[in-house]
mmCIF file of C-alpha atoms in Angstrom:
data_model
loop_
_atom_site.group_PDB
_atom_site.id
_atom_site.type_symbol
_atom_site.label_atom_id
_atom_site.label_comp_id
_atom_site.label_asym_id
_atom_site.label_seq_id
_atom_site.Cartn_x
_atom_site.Cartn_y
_atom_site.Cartn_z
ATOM 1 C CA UNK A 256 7.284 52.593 41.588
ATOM 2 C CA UNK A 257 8.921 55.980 40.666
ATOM 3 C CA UNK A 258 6.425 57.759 42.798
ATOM 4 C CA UNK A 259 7.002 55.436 45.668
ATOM 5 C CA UNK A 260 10.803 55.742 45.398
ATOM 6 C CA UNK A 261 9.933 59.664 45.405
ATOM 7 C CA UNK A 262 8.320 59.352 48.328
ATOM 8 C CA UNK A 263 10.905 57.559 50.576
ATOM 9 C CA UNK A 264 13.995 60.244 48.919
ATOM 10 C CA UNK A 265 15.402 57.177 47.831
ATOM 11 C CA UNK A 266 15.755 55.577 51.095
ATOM 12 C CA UNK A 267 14.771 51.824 51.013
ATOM 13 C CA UNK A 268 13.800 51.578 55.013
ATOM 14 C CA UNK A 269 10.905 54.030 53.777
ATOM 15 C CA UNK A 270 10.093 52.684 50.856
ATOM 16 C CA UNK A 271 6.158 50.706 51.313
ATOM 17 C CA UNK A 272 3.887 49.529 48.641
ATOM 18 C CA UNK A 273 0.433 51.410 47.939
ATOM 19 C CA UNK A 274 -2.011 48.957 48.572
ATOM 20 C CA UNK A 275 -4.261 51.146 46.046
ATOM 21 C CA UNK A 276 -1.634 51.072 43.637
ATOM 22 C CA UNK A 277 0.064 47.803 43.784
ATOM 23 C CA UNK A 278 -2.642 45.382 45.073
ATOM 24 C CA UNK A 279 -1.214 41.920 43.566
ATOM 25 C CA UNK A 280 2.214 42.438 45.177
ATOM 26 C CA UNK A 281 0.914 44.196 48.200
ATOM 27 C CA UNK A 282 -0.867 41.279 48.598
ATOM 28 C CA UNK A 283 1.912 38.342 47.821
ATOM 29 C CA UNK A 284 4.209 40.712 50.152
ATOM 30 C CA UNK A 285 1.602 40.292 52.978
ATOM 31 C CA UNK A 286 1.313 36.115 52.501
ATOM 32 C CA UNK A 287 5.177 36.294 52.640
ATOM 33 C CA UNK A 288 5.202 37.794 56.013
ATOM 34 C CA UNK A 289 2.936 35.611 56.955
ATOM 35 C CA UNK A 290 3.927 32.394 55.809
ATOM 36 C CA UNK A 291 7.042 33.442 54.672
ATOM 37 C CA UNK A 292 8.987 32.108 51.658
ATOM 38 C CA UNK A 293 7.369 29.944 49.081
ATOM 39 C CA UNK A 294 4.848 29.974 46.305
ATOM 40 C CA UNK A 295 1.533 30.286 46.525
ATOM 41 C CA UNK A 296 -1.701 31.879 44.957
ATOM 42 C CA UNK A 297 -3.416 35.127 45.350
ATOM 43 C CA UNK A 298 -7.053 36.720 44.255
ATOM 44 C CA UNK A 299 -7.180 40.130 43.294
ATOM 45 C CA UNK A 300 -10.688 41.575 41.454
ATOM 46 C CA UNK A 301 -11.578 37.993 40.662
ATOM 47 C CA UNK A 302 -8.052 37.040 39.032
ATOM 48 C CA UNK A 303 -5.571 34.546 40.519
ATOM 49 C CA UNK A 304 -2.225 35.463 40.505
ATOM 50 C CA UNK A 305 0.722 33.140 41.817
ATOM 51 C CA UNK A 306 3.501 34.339 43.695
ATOM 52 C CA UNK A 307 7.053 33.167 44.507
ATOM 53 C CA UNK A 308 9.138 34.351 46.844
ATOM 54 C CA UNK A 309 12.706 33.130 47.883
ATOM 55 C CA UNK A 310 15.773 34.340 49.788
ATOM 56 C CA UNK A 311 18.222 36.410 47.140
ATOM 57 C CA UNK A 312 21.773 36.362 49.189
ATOM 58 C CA UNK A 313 23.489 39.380 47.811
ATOM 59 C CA UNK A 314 26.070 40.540 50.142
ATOM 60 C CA UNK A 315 25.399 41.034 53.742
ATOM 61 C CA UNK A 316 22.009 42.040 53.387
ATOM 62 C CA UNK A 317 19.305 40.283 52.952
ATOM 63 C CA UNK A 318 17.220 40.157 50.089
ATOM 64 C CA UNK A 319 13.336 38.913 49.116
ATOM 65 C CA UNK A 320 12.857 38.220 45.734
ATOM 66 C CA UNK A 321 9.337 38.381 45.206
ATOM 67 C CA UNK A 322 8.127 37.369 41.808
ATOM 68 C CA UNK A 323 4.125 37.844 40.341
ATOM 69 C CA UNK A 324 2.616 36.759 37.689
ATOM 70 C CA UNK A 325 -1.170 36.244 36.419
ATOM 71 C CA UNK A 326 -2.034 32.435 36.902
ATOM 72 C CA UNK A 327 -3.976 32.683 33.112
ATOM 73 C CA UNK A 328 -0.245 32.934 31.768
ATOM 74 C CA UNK A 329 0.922 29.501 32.982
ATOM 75 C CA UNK A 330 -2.582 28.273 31.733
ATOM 76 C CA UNK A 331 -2.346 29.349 28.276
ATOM 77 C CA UNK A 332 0.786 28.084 28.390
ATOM 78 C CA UNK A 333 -0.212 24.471 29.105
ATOM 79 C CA UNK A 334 -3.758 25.067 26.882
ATOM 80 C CA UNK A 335 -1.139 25.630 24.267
ATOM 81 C CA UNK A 336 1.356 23.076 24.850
ATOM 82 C CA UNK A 337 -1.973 20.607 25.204
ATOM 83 C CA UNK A 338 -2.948 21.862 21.702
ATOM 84 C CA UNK A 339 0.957 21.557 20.215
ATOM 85 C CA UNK A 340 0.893 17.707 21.949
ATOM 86 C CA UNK A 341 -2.954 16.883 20.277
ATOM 87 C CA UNK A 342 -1.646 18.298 17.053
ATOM 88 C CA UNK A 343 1.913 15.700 17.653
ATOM 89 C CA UNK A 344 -0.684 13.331 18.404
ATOM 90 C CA UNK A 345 -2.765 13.262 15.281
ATOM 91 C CA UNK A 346 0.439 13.576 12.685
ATOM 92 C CA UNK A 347 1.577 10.728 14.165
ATOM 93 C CA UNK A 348 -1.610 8.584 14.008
ATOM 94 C CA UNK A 349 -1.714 9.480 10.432
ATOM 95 C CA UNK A 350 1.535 8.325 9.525
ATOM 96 C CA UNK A 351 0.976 5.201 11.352
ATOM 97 C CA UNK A 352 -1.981 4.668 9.187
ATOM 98 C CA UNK A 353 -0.367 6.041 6.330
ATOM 99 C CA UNK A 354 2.163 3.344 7.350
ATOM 100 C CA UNK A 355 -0.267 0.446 8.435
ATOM 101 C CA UNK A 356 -1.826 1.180 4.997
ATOM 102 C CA UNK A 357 1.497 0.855 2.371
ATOM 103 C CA UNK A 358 2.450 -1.958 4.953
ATOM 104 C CA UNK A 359 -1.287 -3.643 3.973
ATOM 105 C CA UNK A 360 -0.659 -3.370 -0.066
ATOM 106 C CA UNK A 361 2.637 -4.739 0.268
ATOM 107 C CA UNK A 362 1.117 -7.835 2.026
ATOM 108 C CA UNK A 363 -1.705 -7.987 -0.904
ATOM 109 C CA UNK A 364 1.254 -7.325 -3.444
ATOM 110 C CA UNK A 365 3.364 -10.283 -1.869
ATOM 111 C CA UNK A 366 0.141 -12.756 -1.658
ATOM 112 C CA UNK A 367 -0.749 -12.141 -5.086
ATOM 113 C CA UNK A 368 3.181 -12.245 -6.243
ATOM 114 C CA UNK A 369 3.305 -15.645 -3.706
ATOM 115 C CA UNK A 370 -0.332 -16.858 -5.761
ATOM 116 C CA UNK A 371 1.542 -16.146 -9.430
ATOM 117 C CA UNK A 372 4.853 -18.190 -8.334
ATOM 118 C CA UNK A 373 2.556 -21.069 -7.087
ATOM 119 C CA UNK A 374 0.486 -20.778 -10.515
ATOM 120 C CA UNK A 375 3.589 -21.049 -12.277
ATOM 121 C CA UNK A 376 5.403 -23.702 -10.468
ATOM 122 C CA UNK A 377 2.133 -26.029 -10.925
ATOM 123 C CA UNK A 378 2.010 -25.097 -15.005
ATOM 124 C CA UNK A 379 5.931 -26.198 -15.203
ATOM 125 C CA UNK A 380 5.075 -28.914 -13.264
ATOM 126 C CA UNK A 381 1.795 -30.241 -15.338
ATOM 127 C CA UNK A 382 4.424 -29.608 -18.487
ATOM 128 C CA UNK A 383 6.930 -31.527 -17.169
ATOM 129 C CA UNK A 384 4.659 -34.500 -16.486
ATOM 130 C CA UNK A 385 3.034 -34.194 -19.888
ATOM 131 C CA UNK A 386 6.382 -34.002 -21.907
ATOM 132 C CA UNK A 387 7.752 -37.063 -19.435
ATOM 133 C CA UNK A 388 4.542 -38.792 -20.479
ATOM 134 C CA UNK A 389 5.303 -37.700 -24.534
ATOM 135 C CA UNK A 390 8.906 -38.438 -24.074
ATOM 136 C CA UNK A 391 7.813 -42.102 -21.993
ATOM 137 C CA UNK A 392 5.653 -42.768 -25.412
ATOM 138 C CA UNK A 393 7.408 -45.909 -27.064
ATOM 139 C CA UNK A 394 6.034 -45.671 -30.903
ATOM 140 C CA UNK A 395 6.687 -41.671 -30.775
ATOM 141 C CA UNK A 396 8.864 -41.564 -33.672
ATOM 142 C CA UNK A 397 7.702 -44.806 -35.098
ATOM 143 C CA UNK A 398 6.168 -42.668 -39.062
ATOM 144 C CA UNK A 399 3.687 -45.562 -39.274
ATOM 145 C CA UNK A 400 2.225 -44.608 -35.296
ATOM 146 C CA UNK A 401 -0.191 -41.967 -35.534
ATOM 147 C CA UNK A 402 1.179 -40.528 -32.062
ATOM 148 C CA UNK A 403 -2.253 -39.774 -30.461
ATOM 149 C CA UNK A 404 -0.668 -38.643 -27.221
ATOM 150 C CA UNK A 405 1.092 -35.826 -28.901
ATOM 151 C CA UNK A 406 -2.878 -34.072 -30.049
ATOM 152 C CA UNK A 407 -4.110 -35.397 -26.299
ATOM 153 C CA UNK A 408 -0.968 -33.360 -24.713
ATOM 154 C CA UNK A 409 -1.554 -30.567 -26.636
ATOM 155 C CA UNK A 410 -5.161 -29.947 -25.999
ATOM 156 C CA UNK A 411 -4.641 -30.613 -22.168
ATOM 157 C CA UNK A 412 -2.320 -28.235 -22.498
ATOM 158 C CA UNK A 413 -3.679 -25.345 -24.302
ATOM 159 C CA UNK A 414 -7.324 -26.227 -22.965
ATOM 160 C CA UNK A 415 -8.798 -26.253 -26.796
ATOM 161 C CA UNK A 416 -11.577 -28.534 -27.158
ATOM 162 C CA UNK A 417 -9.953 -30.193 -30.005
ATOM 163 C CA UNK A 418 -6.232 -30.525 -31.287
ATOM 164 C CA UNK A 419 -4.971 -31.719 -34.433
ATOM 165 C CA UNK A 420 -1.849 -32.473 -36.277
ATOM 166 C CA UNK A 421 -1.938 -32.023 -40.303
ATOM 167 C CA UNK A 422 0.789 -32.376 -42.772
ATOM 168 C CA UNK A 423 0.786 -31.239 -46.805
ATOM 169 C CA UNK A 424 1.138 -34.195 -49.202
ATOM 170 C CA UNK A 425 3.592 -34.746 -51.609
ATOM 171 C CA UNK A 426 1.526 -33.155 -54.432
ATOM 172 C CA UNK A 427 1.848 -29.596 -52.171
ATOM 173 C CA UNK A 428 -1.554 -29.195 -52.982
ATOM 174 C CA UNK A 429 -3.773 -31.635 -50.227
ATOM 175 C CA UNK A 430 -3.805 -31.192 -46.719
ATOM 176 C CA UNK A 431 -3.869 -34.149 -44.960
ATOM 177 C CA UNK A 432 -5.198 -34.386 -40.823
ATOM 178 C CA UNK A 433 -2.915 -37.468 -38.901
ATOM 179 C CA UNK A 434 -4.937 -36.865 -36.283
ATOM 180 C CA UNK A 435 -7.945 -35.065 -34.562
ATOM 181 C CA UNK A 436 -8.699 -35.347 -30.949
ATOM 182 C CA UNK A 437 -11.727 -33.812 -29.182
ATOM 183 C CA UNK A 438 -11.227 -33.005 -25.853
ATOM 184 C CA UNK A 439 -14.992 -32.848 -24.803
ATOM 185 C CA UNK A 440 -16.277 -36.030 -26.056
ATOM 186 C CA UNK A 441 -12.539 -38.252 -25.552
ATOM 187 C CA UNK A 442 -12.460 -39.220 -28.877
ATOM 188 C CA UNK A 443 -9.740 -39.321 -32.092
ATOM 189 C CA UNK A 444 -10.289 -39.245 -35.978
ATOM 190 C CA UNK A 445 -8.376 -38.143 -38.535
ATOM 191 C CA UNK A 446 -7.602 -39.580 -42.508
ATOM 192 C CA UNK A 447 -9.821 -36.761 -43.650
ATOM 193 C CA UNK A 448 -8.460 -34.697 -46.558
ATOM 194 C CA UNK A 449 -8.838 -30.670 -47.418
ATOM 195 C CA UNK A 450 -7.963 -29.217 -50.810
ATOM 196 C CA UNK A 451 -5.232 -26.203 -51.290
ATOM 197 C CA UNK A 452 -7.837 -24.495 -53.647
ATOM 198 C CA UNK A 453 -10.601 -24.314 -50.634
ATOM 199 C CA UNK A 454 -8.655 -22.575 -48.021
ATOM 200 C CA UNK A 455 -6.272 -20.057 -50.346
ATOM 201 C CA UNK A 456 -6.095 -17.388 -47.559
ATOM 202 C CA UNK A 457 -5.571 -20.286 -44.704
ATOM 203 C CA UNK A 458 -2.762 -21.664 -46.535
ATOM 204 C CA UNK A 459 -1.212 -18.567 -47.723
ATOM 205 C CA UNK A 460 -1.149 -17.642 -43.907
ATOM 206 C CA UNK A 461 0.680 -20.594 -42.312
ATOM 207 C CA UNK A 462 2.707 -21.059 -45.352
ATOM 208 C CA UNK A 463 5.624 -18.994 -43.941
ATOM 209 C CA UNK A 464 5.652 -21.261 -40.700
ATOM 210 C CA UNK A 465 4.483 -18.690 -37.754
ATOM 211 C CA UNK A 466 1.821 -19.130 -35.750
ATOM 212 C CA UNK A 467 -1.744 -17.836 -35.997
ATOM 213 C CA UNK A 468 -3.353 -15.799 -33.137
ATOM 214 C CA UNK A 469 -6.702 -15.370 -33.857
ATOM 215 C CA UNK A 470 -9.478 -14.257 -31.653
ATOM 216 C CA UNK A 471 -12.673 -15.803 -33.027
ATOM 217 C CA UNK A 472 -11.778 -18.289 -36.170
ATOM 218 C CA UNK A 473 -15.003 -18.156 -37.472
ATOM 219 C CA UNK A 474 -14.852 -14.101 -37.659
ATOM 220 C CA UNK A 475 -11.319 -14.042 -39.225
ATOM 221 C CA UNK A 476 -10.804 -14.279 -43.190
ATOM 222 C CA UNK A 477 -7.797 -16.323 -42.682
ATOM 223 C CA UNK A 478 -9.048 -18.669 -40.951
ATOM 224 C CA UNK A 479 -13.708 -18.571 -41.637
ATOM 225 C CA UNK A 480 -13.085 -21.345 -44.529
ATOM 226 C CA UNK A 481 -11.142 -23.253 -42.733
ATOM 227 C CA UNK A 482 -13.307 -23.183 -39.549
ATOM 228 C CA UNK A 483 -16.637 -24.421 -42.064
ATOM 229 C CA UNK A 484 -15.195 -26.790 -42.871
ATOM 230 C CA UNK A 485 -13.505 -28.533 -39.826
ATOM 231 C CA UNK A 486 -14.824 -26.846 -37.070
#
């Protein structure tokens, strides 16, 4: 453009573009007069290039403003853009999943939570109705009644095949079985009498009152003599 300007000595009536040296706006300047303003696309050595031109009011003269540009930069543009949008695209679909996914456990974790409440609303319920029927028992604190609902209850209860109530005789030396009841077979017995001296380390475990929890009785040396015996 400097030599161009050179050319004309600064006039702007004599200034005209080399076709040789400016081709793509030689070109666009051409479609203009032609078609006059707009925009529209020209081919130059096998490139597009898109052109805009528009009236510039600046004063009293008038002006052309004549803009070029390659058409590959409006295409990388939008290649890029499509790239930035797939990329938006798959971030979201991944938190959706991630999303769909922690909704999903929570479901399972609210089923199983709803499944434990039910579980546990029908085992307070079986109690109730098996301490109503205790409670309902008419001879239950009768001392010569041998009370078989209260071993029935508690083997329904703890699912044992067989329950049993004992008591230590006056001598503090016999124990004593009220009653027996097997689960399996429907049946109750009881009368039968065990010795202090037999089962030492049985005794000397429930002596203090707690409760035994014991794995396999017939494993356990608290409890192998006694399970011989009665079991």
């Amino acid at each position: 453009m400097k030599e161009t300007l050179a050319r004309a000595n600064g006039d702007p009536l004599k200034m005209v573009l080399d076709p040789s040296q400016f081709p793509v706006m030689s070109k666009a300047f051409d479609q203009y007069r032609v078609h006059g303003y707009g925009a529209r696309t020209v081919r130059v050595k096998n490139r597009n290039y898109v052109t805009i031109t528009a009236n510039l009011p600046v004063g009293t003269d008038s002006w052309v403003l004549l803009l070029v540009a390659p058409e590959d930069d409006f295409s990388r543009f939008a290649m890029a853009d499509g790239r930035q949008n797939l990329l938006f695209s798959i971030l979201v679909v991944l938190m959706a999943s991630g999303l769909g996914f922690l909704l999903f456990l929570q479901a399972r974790r609210g089923e199983r939570m709803h499944r434990q409440i039910e579980q546990a609303h029908a085992v307070a319920n079986y109690e109730s109705h098996a301490l109503q029927s205790v409670a309902a028992y008419p001879e239950l604190f009768n001392p010569e009644d041998n009370a078989l609902i209260l071993t029935e209850a508690l083997a329904d209860q703890s699912l044992a095949r067989r329950a049993a109530i004992w008591r230590i005789l006056h001598d503090g030396h016999t124990l004593m079985c009220i009653d027996s009841y097997d689960r399996q077979q429907d049946v109750h017995s009881g009368g039968f009498e065990m010795a202090t001296t037999d089962l030492k380390s049985f005794f000397d475990s429930v002596s203090h009152g707690d409760a035994l929890v014991i794995a396999s009785a017939a494993d356990d040396d608290r409890t192998s003599a006694f399970y011989r015996v009665y079991m």
